[in-house]
JSON list of C-alpha atoms in Angstrom, two decimals:
[
{"chain": "I", "resi": 1, "resn": "MET", "atom": "CA", "xyz": [0.00, 0.00, 0.00]},
{"chain": "I", "resi": 2, "resn": "ILE", "atom": "CA", "xyz": [2.76, 2.44, 0.96]},
{"chain": "I", "resi": 3, "resn": "ASP", "atom": "CA", "xyz": [4.81, 1.44, -2.09]},
{"chain": "I", "resi": 4, "resn": "ASP", "atom": "CA", "xyz": [1.78, 1.95, -4.37]},
{"chain": "I", "resi": 5, "resn": "ARG", "atom": "CA", "xyz": [1.29, 5.49, -3.10]},
{"chain": "I", "resi": 6, "resn": "ILE", "atom": "CA", "xyz": [4.95, 6.33, -3.55]},
{"chain": "I", "resi": 7, "resn": "LYS", "atom": "CA", "xyz": [4.92, 4.88, -7.09]},
{"chain": "I", "resi": 8, "resn": "LEU", "atom": "CA", "xyz": [2.03, 7.16, -8.05]},
{"chain": "I", "resi": 9, "resn": "LEU", "atom": "CA", "xyz": [3.72, 10.19, -6.53]},
{"chain": "I", "resi": 10, "resn": "ARG", "atom": "CA", "xyz": [6.97, 9.39, -8.27]},
{"chain": "I", "resi": 11, "resn": "LYS", "atom": "CA", "xyz": [5.34, 8.98, -11.68]},
{"chain": "I", "resi": 12, "resn": "ALA", "atom": "CA", "xyz": [3.49, 12.26, -11.24]},
{"chain": "I", "resi": 13, "resn": "ALA", "atom": "CA", "xyz": [6.76, 14.01, -10.48]},
{"chain": "I", "resi": 14, "resn": "GLN", "atom": "CA", "xyz": [8.77, 12.76, -13.45]},
{"chain": "I", "resi": 15, "resn": "VAL", "atom": "CA", "xyz": [8.29, 15.94, -15.48]},
{"chain": "I", "resi": 16, "resn": "SER", "atom": "CA", "xyz": [9.28, 18.26, -12.64]},
{"chain": "I", "resi": 17, "resn": "THR", "atom": "CA", "xyz": [12.68, 19.81, -12.08]},
{"chain": "I", "resi": 18, "resn": "GLU", "atom": "CA", "xyz": [14.39, 20.86, -8.88]},
{"chain": "I", "resi": 19, "resn": "GLU", "atom": "CA", "xyz": [13.74, 24.52, -9.65]},
{"chain": "I", "resi": 20, "resn": "SER", "atom": "CA", "xyz": [10.05, 24.25, -10.58]},
{"chain": "I", "resi": 21, "resn": "SER", "atom": "CA", "xyz": [8.88, 21.61, -8.10]},
{"chain": "I", "resi": 22, "resn": "ASP", "atom": "CA", "xyz": [6.18, 22.72, -5.70]},
{"chain": "I", "resi": 23, "resn": "LYS", "atom": "CA", "xyz": [6.21, 19.37, -3.87]},
{"chain": "I", "resi": 24, "resn": "LEU", "atom": "CA", "xyz": [9.04, 17.44, -2.24]},
{"chain": "I", "resi": 25, "resn": "TRP", "atom": "CA", "xyz": [9.81, 14.23, -0.45]},
{"chain": "I", "resi": 26, "resn": "CYS", "atom": "CA", "xyz": [11.44, 14.68, 2.93]},
{"chain": "I", "resi": 27, "resn": "VAL", "atom": "CA", "xyz": [12.87, 12.21, 5.43]},
{"chain": "I", "resi": 28, "resn": "VAL", "atom": "CA", "xyz": [13.12, 13.45, 9.01]},
{"chain": "I", "resi": 29, "resn": "ALA", "atom": "CA", "xyz": [14.82, 11.45, 11.76]},
{"chain": "I", "resi": 30, "resn": "GLY", "atom": "CA", "xyz": [15.39, 11.78, 15.47]},
{"chain": "I", "resi": 31, "resn": "ASN", "atom": "CA", "xyz": [14.09, 10.65, 18.82]},
{"chain": "I", "resi": 32, "resn": "GLU", "atom": "CA", "xyz": [10.48, 9.58, 19.35]},
{"chain": "I", "resi": 33, "resn": "GLU", "atom": "CA", "xyz": [9.43, 12.79, 21.09]},
{"chain": "I", "resi": 34, "resn": "LEU", "atom": "CA", "xyz": [10.60, 14.95, 18.18]},
{"chain": "I", "resi": 35, "resn": "MET", "atom": "CA", "xyz": [8.90, 12.71, 15.61]},
{"chain": "I", "resi": 36, "resn": "ASN", "atom": "CA", "xyz": [5.64, 12.96, 17.57]},
{"chain": "I", "resi": 37, "resn": "GLU", "atom": "CA", "xyz": [5.92, 16.74, 17.31]},
{"chain": "I", "resi": 38, "resn": "ILE", "atom": "CA", "xyz": [6.49, 16.51, 13.55]},
{"chain": "I", "resi": 39, "resn": "VAL", "atom": "CA", "xyz": [3.49, 14.19, 13.17]},
{"chain": "I", "resi": 40, "resn": "TYR", "atom": "CA", "xyz": [1.29, 16.67, 15.03]},
{"chain": "I", "resi": 41, "resn": "SER", "atom": "CA", "xyz": [2.44, 19.49, 12.73]},
{"chain": "I", "resi": 42, "resn": "VAL", "atom": "CA", "xyz": [1.75, 17.36, 9.64]},
{"chain": "I", "resi": 43, "resn": "ILE", "atom": "CA", "xyz": [-1.75, 16.41, 10.78]},
{"chain": "I", "resi": 44, "resn": "SER", "atom": "CA", "xyz": [-2.56, 20.04, 11.57]},
{"chain": "I", "resi": 45, "resn": "SER", "atom": "CA", "xyz": [-1.32, 21.18, 8.13]},
{"chain": "I", "resi": 46, "resn": "LYS", "atom": "CA", "xyz": [-4.71, 20.44, 6.52]},
{"chain": "I", "resi": 47, "resn": "LYS", "atom": "CA", "xyz": [-3.36, 17.83, 4.10]},
{"chain": "I", "resi": 48, "resn": "ARG", "atom": "CA", "xyz": [-0.58, 20.02, 2.72]},
{"chain": "I", "resi": 49, "resn": "VAL", "atom": "CA", "xyz": [1.81, 17.21, 3.68]},
{"chain": "I", "resi": 50, "resn": "GLU", "atom": "CA", "xyz": [1.30, 13.43, 3.82]},
{"chain": "I", "resi": 51, "resn": "ILE", "atom": "CA", "xyz": [3.08, 10.92, 6.03]},
{"chain": "I", "resi": 52, "resn": "LEU", "atom": "CA", "xyz": [4.02, 8.09, 3.65]},
{"chain": "I", "resi": 53, "resn": "PHE", "atom": "CA", "xyz": [5.34, 5.95, 6.48]},
{"chain": "I", "resi": 54, "resn": "ARG", "atom": "CA", "xyz": [6.90, 6.01, 9.92]},
{"chain": "I", "resi": 55, "resn": "GLU", "atom": "CA", "xyz": [9.48, 3.58, 11.25]},
{"chain": "I", "resi": 56, "resn": "HIS", "atom": "CA", "xyz": [10.50, 2.98, 14.85]},
{"chain": "I", "resi": 57, "resn": "ILE", "atom": "CA", "xyz": [13.96, 1.42, 14.83]},
{"chain": "I", "resi": 58, "resn": "ILE", "atom": "CA", "xyz": [15.55, -0.47, 17.71]},
{"chain": "I", "resi": 59, "resn": "ILE", "atom": "CA", "xyz": [19.15, -1.56, 17.19]},
{"chain": "I", "resi": 60, "resn": "LYS", "atom": "CA", "xyz": [20.14, -4.21, 19.70]},
{"chain": "I", "resi": 61, "resn": "GLU", "atom": "CA", "xyz": [23.79, -4.44, 20.64]},
{"chain": "I", "resi": 62, "resn": "SER", "atom": "CA", "xyz": [25.65, -6.54, 23.19]},
{"chain": "I", "resi": 63, "resn": "PHE", "atom": "CA", "xyz": [24.68, -4.51, 26.26]},
{"chain": "I", "resi": 64, "resn": "GLY", "atom": "CA", "xyz": [22.41, -1.78, 25.00]},
{"chain": "I", "resi": 65, "resn": "ARG", "atom": "CA", "xyz": [19.81, -0.59, 22.53]},
{"chain": "I", "resi": 66, "resn": "LYS", "atom": "CA", "xyz": [19.72, 2.45, 20.26]},
{"chain": "I", "resi": 67, "resn": "LYS", "atom": "CA", "xyz": [16.24, 3.72, 19.45]},
{"chain": "I", "resi": 68, "resn": "PHE", "atom": "CA", "xyz": [15.08, 6.28, 16.92]},
{"chain": "I", "resi": 69, "resn": "ASP", "atom": "CA", "xyz": [12.18, 7.11, 14.64]},
{"chain": "I", "resi": 70, "resn": "PHE", "atom": "CA", "xyz": [12.00, 8.50, 11.15]},
{"chain": "I", "resi": 71, "resn": "LEU", "atom": "CA", "xyz": [9.25, 9.69, 8.85]},
{"chain": "I", "resi": 72, "resn": "MET", "atom": "CA", "xyz": [9.00, 9.89, 5.09]},
{"chain": "I", "resi": 73, "resn": "LEU", "atom": "CA", "xyz": [6.90, 12.86, 4.04]},
{"chain": "I", "resi": 74, "resn": "TRP", "atom": "CA", "xyz": [5.54, 14.18, 0.74]},
{"chain": "I", "resi": 75, "resn": "GLY", "atom": "CA", "xyz": [3.89, 17.50, 0.17]},
{"chain": "I", "resi": 76, "resn": "ASP", "atom": "CA", "xyz": [3.91, 21.24, -0.27]},
{"chain": "I", "resi": 77, "resn": "THR", "atom": "CA", "xyz": [7.44, 22.63, -0.51]},
{"chain": "I", "resi": 78, "resn": "ASP", "atom": "CA", "xyz": [6.79, 25.56, 1.83]},
{"chain": "I", "resi": 79, "resn": "LYS", "atom": "CA", "xyz": [5.34, 23.30, 4.52]},
{"chain": "I", "resi": 80, "resn": "ILE", "atom": "CA", "xyz": [8.17, 20.79, 4.08]},
{"chain": "I", "resi": 81, "resn": "ASP", "atom": "CA", "xyz": [10.64, 23.66, 4.56]},
{"chain": "I", "resi": 82, "resn": "GLU", "atom": "CA", "xyz": [8.84, 24.62, 7.76]},
{"chain": "I", "resi": 83, "resn": "LEU", "atom": "CA", "xyz": [8.87, 21.04, 9.09]},
{"chain": "I", "resi": 84, "resn": "SER", "atom": "CA", "xyz": [12.53, 20.50, 8.22]},
{"chain": "I", "resi": 85, "resn": "TYR", "atom": "CA", "xyz": [13.43, 23.72, 10.05]},
{"chain": "I", "resi": 86, "resn": "LEU", "atom": "CA", "xyz": [11.47, 22.55, 13.10]},
{"chain": "I", "resi": 87, "resn": "CYS", "atom": "CA", "xyz": [13.25, 19.20, 12.93]},
{"chain": "I", "resi": 88, "resn": "LYS", "atom": "CA", "xyz": [16.72, 20.75, 12.75]},
{"chain": "I", "resi": 89, "resn": "GLU", "atom": "CA", "xyz": [16.03, 23.32, 15.46]},
{"chain": "I", "resi": 90, "resn": "SER", "atom": "CA", "xyz": [14.94, 20.47, 17.76]},
{"chain": "I", "resi": 91, "resn": "GLY", "atom": "CA", "xyz": [18.07, 18.39, 17.16]},
{"chain": "I", "resi": 92, "resn": "GLY", "atom": "CA", "xyz": [16.85, 16.07, 14.39]},
{"chain": "I", "resi": 93, "resn": "SER", "atom": "CA", "xyz": [18.13, 15.45, 10.88]},
{"chain": "I", "resi": 94, "resn": "TYR", "atom": "CA", "xyz": [16.37, 15.81, 7.55]},
{"chain": "I", "resi": 95, "resn": "ILE", "atom": "CA", "xyz": [16.91, 15.33, 3.84]},
{"chain": "I", "resi": 96, "resn": "LYS", "atom": "CA", "xyz": [14.65, 16.96, 1.26]},
{"chain": "I", "resi": 97, "resn": "ILE", "atom": "CA", "xyz": [14.42, 15.04, -2.01]},
{"chain": "I", "resi": 98, "resn": "ALA", "atom": "CA", "xyz": [13.21, 16.99, -5.03]},
{"chain": "I", "resi": 99, "resn": "PRO", "atom": "CA", "xyz": [11.61, 15.17, -7.99]},
{"chain": "I", "resi": 100, "resn": "TYR", "atom": "CA", "xyz": [14.72, 16.32, -9.87]},
{"chain": "I", "resi": 101, "resn": "TYR", "atom": "CA", "xyz": [16.77, 13.67, -8.05]},
{"chain": "I", "resi": 102, "resn": "ILE", "atom": "CA", "xyz": [14.23, 10.93, -8.71]},
{"chain": "I", "resi": 103, "resn": "LYS", "atom": "CA", "xyz": [14.30, 11.70, -12.42]},
{"chain": "I", "resi": 104, "resn": "LYS", "atom": "CA", "xyz": [18.06, 12.15, -12.75]},
{"chain": "I", "resi": 105, "resn": "GLU", "atom": "CA", "xyz": [19.36, 9.33, -10.54]},
{"chain": "I", "resi": 106, "resn": "PRO", "atom": "CA", "xyz": [18.04, 5.85, -11.48]},
{"chain": "I", "resi": 107, "resn": "ASN", "atom": "CA", "xyz": [19.72, 4.00, -8.58]},
{"chain": "I", "resi": 108, "resn": "LEU", "atom": "CA", "xyz": [18.74, 6.20, -5.67]},
{"chain": "I", "resi": 109, "resn": "MET", "atom": "CA", "xyz": [18.93, 4.94, -2.08]},
{"chain": "I", "resi": 110, "resn": "LEU", "atom": "CA", "xyz": [18.38, 6.58, 1.29]},
{"chain": "I", "resi": 111, "resn": "MET", "atom": "CA", "xyz": [19.98, 5.29, 4.48]},
{"chain": "I", "resi": 112, "resn": "VAL", "atom": "CA", "xyz": [19.45, 6.08, 8.14]},
{"chain": "I", "resi": 113, "resn": "GLY", "atom": "CA", "xyz": [21.55, 4.86, 11.06]},
{"chain": "I", "resi": 114, "resn": "PRO", "atom": "CA", "xyz": [23.89, 5.76, 13.92]},
{"chain": "I", "resi": 115, "resn": "ASP", "atom": "CA", "xyz": [26.68, 8.04, 12.70]},
{"chain": "I", "resi": 116, "resn": "ASN", "atom": "CA", "xyz": [29.56, 5.67, 13.46]},
{"chain": "I", "resi": 117, "resn": "ALA", "atom": "CA", "xyz": [27.80, 2.76, 11.73]},
{"chain": "I", "resi": 118, "resn": "VAL", "atom": "CA", "xyz": [27.02, 4.83, 8.62]},
{"chain": "I", "resi": 119, "resn": "LYS", "atom": "CA", "xyz": [30.61, 6.05, 8.29]},
{"chain": "I", "resi": 120, "resn": "LYS", "atom": "CA", "xyz": [32.04, 2.54, 8.69]},
{"chain": "I", "resi": 121, "resn": "PHE", "atom": "CA", "xyz": [29.52, 1.27, 6.17]},
{"chain": "I", "resi": 122, "resn": "VAL", "atom": "CA", "xyz": [30.40, 3.95, 3.58]},
{"chain": "I", "resi": 123, "resn": "SER", "atom": "CA", "xyz": [34.10, 3.23, 4.02]},
{"chain": "I", "resi": 124, "resn": "ASN", "atom": "CA", "xyz": [33.56, -0.51, 3.55]},
{"chain": "I", "resi": 125, "resn": "VAL", "atom": "CA", "xyz": [31.37, -0.03, 0.46]},
{"chain": "I", "resi": 126, "resn": "GLU", "atom": "CA", "xyz": [34.15, 2.00, -1.13]},
{"chain": "I", "resi": 127, "resn": "LYS", "atom": "CA", "xyz": [36.76, -0.55, -0.06]},
{"chain": "I", "resi": 128, "resn": "VAL", "atom": "CA", "xyz": [35.02, -3.48, -1.77]},
{"chain": "I", "resi": 129, "resn": "GLY", "atom": "CA", "xyz": [34.70, -1.52, -5.01]},
{"chain": "I", "resi": 130, "resn": "ASN", "atom": "CA", "xyz": [31.01, -0.65, -5.26]},
{"chain": "I", "resi": 131, "resn": "LYS", "atom": "CA", "xyz": [30.52, 2.58, -7.20]},
{"chain": "I", "resi": 132, "resn": "PHE", "atom": "CA", "xyz": [28.33, 5.24, -5.61]},
{"chain": "I", "resi": 133, "resn": "SER", "atom": "CA", "xyz": [28.19, 8.90, -4.69]},
{"chain": "I", "resi": 134, "resn": "ILE", "atom": "CA", "xyz": [26.68, 10.71, -1.71]},
{"chain": "I", "resi": 135, "resn": "LEU", "atom": "CA", "xyz": [24.23, 13.33, -2.97]},
{"chain": "I", "resi": 136, "resn": "LEU", "atom": "CA", "xyz": [22.91, 14.67, 0.34]},
{"chain": "I", "resi": 137, "resn": "ASP", "atom": "CA", "xyz": [23.62, 14.04, 4.00]},
{"chain": "I", "resi": 138, "resn": "ASP", "atom": "CA", "xyz": [22.62, 15.34, 7.40]},
{"chain": "I", "resi": 139, "resn": "GLU", "atom": "CA", "xyz": [23.01, 14.35, 11.02]},
{"chain": "I", "resi": 140, "resn": "THR", "atom": "CA", "xyz": [21.18, 14.99, 14.25]},
{"chain": "I", "resi": 141, "resn": "THR", "atom": "CA", "xyz": [22.47, 17.75, 16.48]},
{"chain": "I", "resi": 142, "resn": "GLY", "atom": "CA", "xyz": [20.70, 16.16, 19.43]},
{"chain": "I", "resi": 143, "resn": "PHE", "atom": "CA", "xyz": [21.34, 12.61, 20.61]},
{"chain": "I", "resi": 144, "resn": "ILE", "atom": "CA", "xyz": [19.06, 9.66, 19.95]},
{"chain": "I", "resi": 145, "resn": "GLU", "atom": "CA", "xyz": [17.74, 7.52, 22.77]},
{"chain": "I", "resi": 146, "resn": "THR", "atom": "CA", "xyz": [19.89, 4.73, 24.16]},
{"chain": "I", "resi": 147, "resn": "ASP", "atom": "CA", "xyz": [19.27, 2.40, 27.04]},
{"chain": "I", "resi": 148, "resn": "PHE", "atom": "CA", "xyz": [20.65, -0.65, 28.78]},
{"chain": "I", "resi": 149, "resn": "ASN", "atom": "CA", "xyz": [19.40, -3.94, 27.36]},
{"chain": "I", "resi": 150, "resn": "MET", "atom": "CA", "xyz": [17.55, -5.43, 30.32]},
{"chain": "I", "resi": 151, "resn": "ALA", "atom": "CA", "xyz": [17.36, -8.77, 28.54]},
{"chain": "I", "resi": 152, "resn": "THR", "atom": "CA", "xyz": [21.10, -9.16, 29.07]},
{"chain": "I", "resi": 153, "resn": "LYS", "atom": "CA", "xyz": [21.70, -11.77, 31.75]},
{"chain": "I", "resi": 154, "resn": "LEU", "atom": "CA", "xyz": [23.72, -9.89, 34.33]},
{"chain": "I", "resi": 155, "resn": "PRO", "atom": "CA", "xyz": [23.32, -9.51, 38.10]},
{"chain": "I", "resi": 156, "resn": "LYS", "atom": "CA", "xyz": [20.94, -6.70, 39.08]},
{"chain": "I", "resi": 157, "resn": "PHE", "atom": "CA", "xyz": [23.59, -4.66, 40.88]},
{"chain": "I", "resi": 158, "resn": "ILE", "atom": "CA", "xyz": [25.75, -4.60, 37.71]},
{"chain": "I", "resi": 159, "resn": "LYS", "atom": "CA", "xyz": [22.77, -3.52, 35.60]},
{"chain": "I", "resi": 160, "resn": "LYS", "atom": "CA", "xyz": [22.03, -0.68, 38.00]},
{"chain": "I", "resi": 161, "resn": "LEU", "atom": "CA", "xyz": [25.67, 0.39, 37.84]},
{"chain": "I", "resi": 162, "resn": "PHE", "atom": "CA", "xyz": [25.87, 0.52, 34.04]},
{"chain": "I", "resi": 163, "resn": "GLU", "atom": "CA", "xyz": [22.35, 1.62, 33.07]},
{"chain": "I", "resi": 164, "resn": "PRO", "atom": "CA", "xyz": [22.92, 5.38, 33.67]},
{"chain": "I", "resi": 165, "resn": "LEU", "atom": "CA", "xyz": [26.02, 5.25, 31.45]},
{"chain": "I", "resi": 166, "resn": "PHE", "atom": "CA", "xyz": [24.06, 3.79, 28.54]},
{"chain": "I", "resi": 167, "resn": "ASN", "atom": "CA", "xyz": [21.20, 6.24, 29.02]},
{"chain": "I", "resi": 168, "resn": "MET", "atom": "CA", "xyz": [23.65, 9.15, 28.73]},
{"chain": "I", "resi": 169, "resn": "SER", "atom": "CA", "xyz": [25.50, 7.71, 25.73]},
{"chain": "I", "resi": 170, "resn": "ASP", "atom": "CA", "xyz": [26.13, 10.30, 22.99]},
{"chain": "I", "resi": 171, "resn": "VAL", "atom": "CA", "xyz": [24.76, 8.69, 19.82]},
{"chain": "I", "resi": 172, "resn": "ILE", "atom": "CA", "xyz": [24.31, 10.82, 16.71]},
{"chain": "I", "resi": 173, "resn": "LEU", "atom": "CA", "xyz": [22.05, 9.75, 13.85]},
{"chain": "I", "resi": 174, "resn": "THR", "atom": "CA", "xyz": [23.09, 10.24, 10.20]},
{"chain": "I", "resi": 175, "resn": "THR", "atom": "CA", "xyz": [20.88, 10.24, 7.09]},
{"chain": "I", "resi": 176, "resn": "ILE", "atom": "CA", "xyz": [22.39, 9.99, 3.59]},
{"chain": "I", "resi": 177, "resn": "LEU", "atom": "CA", "xyz": [21.00, 9.97, 0.07]},
{"chain": "I", "resi": 178, "resn": "ILE", "atom": "CA", "xyz": [23.24, 8.04, -2.30]},
{"chain": "I", "resi": 179, "resn": "SER", "atom": "CA", "xyz": [23.27, 7.22, -5.99]},
{"chain": "I", "resi": 180, "resn": "ALA", "atom": "CA", "xyz": [24.75, 3.86, -7.01]},
{"chain": "I", "resi": 181, "resn": "LYS", "atom": "CA", "xyz": [26.31, 3.47, -10.44]},
{"chain": "I", "resi": 182, "resn": "THR", "atom": "CA", "xyz": [24.48, 0.26, -11.43]},
{"chain": "I", "resi": 183, "resn": "SER", "atom": "CA", "xyz": [21.64, -1.97, -10.26]},
{"chain": "I", "resi": 184, "resn": "SER", "atom": "CA", "xyz": [24.17, -4.60, -9.19]},
{"chain": "I", "resi": 185, "resn": "ASP", "atom": "CA", "xyz": [25.88, -1.98, -7.01]},
{"chain": "I", "resi": 186, "resn": "VAL", "atom": "CA", "xyz": [22.49, -1.31, -5.41]},
{"chain": "I", "resi": 187, "resn": "GLU", "atom": "CA", "xyz": [22.06, -4.97, -4.48]},
{"chain": "I", "resi": 188, "resn": "GLU", "atom": "CA", "xyz": [25.57, -5.26, -3.06]},
{"chain": "I", "resi": 189, "resn": "ILE", "atom": "CA", "xyz": [25.16, -2.07, -1.05]},
{"chain": "I", "resi": 190, "resn": "LYS", "atom": "CA", "xyz": [21.86, -3.33, 0.38]},
{"chain": "I", "resi": 191, "resn": "LYS", "atom": "CA", "xyz": [23.50, -6.60, 1.44]},
{"chain": "I", "resi": 192, "resn": "LEU", "atom": "CA", "xyz": [26.32, -4.75, 3.18]},
{"chain": "I", "resi": 193, "resn": "SER", "atom": "CA", "xyz": [23.91, -2.39, 4.95]},
{"chain": "I", "resi": 194, "resn": "ARG", "atom": "CA", "xyz": [22.34, -5.30, 6.84]},
{"chain": "I", "resi": 195, "resn": "SER", "atom": "CA", "xyz": [25.66, -6.05, 8.54]},
{"chain": "I", "resi": 196, "resn": "TYR", "atom": "CA", "xyz": [25.77, -2.50, 9.86]},
{"chain": "I", "resi": 197, "resn": "LYS", "atom": "CA", "xyz": [22.10, -2.41, 10.93]},
{"chain": "I", "resi": 198, "resn": "ILE", "atom": "CA", "xyz": [21.33, 0.56, 8.69]},
{"chain": "I", "resi": 199, "resn": "PHE", "atom": "CA", "xyz": [17.77, 1.16, 7.47]},
{"chain": "I", "resi": 200, "resn": "VAL", "atom": "CA", "xyz": [17.58, 1.44, 3.67]},
{"chain": "I", "resi": 201, "resn": "ILE", "atom": "CA", "xyz": [14.95, 2.84, 1.30]},
{"chain": "I", "resi": 202, "resn": "ASP", "atom": "CA", "xyz": [15.59, 1.65, -2.27]},
{"chain": "I", "resi": 203, "resn": "PHE", "atom": "CA", "xyz": [13.80, 3.93, -4.72]},
{"chain": "I", "resi": 204, "resn": "GLN", "atom": "CA", "xyz": [14.17, 1.30, -7.45]},
{"chain": "I", "resi": 205, "resn": "GLU", "atom": "CA", "xyz": [11.72, -0.94, -5.60]},
{"chain": "I", "resi": 206, "resn": "MET", "atom": "CA", "xyz": [9.17, 1.85, -5.53]},
{"chain": "I", "resi": 207, "resn": "ASP", "atom": "CA", "xyz": [9.20, 2.16, -9.29]},
{"chain": "I", "resi": 208, "resn": "ASP", "atom": "CA", "xyz": [8.48, -1.48, -10.20]}
]
């Protein structure tokens, strides 16, 4: 259902250019509280902007969890500008995607993940020889939520000792829009992204 809506929007935007477009896609990312604020602003915008989907991501690691939300929006350029400003002012990250990019770049992918994971991933993609370029990028200026993984089997007194440290952990979120050279590069990049626990939106899949 979500993919069908995005396909229709993408086809409608094929004739637009970056300069003339009056509608944009936008991905905003940050902690849950900020995303709730963005959702409220979207709903109160009287249908000037649509929420195409929302994802709540939990990345489980050995002794902790990193949690963040992101939204994919489509709508009026002026309202998108307003929402992206609100997002940035509140510590989130955003990327605005004009129909120009969708038309010009056939192998477009968007990725969201913790900053250190994204940078390691990009370095490894380049190392193994996949061809791509980063078109846009942004990172949160506030920190995403982290907590101690209570499922970890440790004595209670140790959990109580370490939990405040995990809750105060400084984790930055990075969002990047990349263009791969070929379809095979897209598939290889997607496979690698799973190892780094990075969320991927493949625009090729939305155009089938």
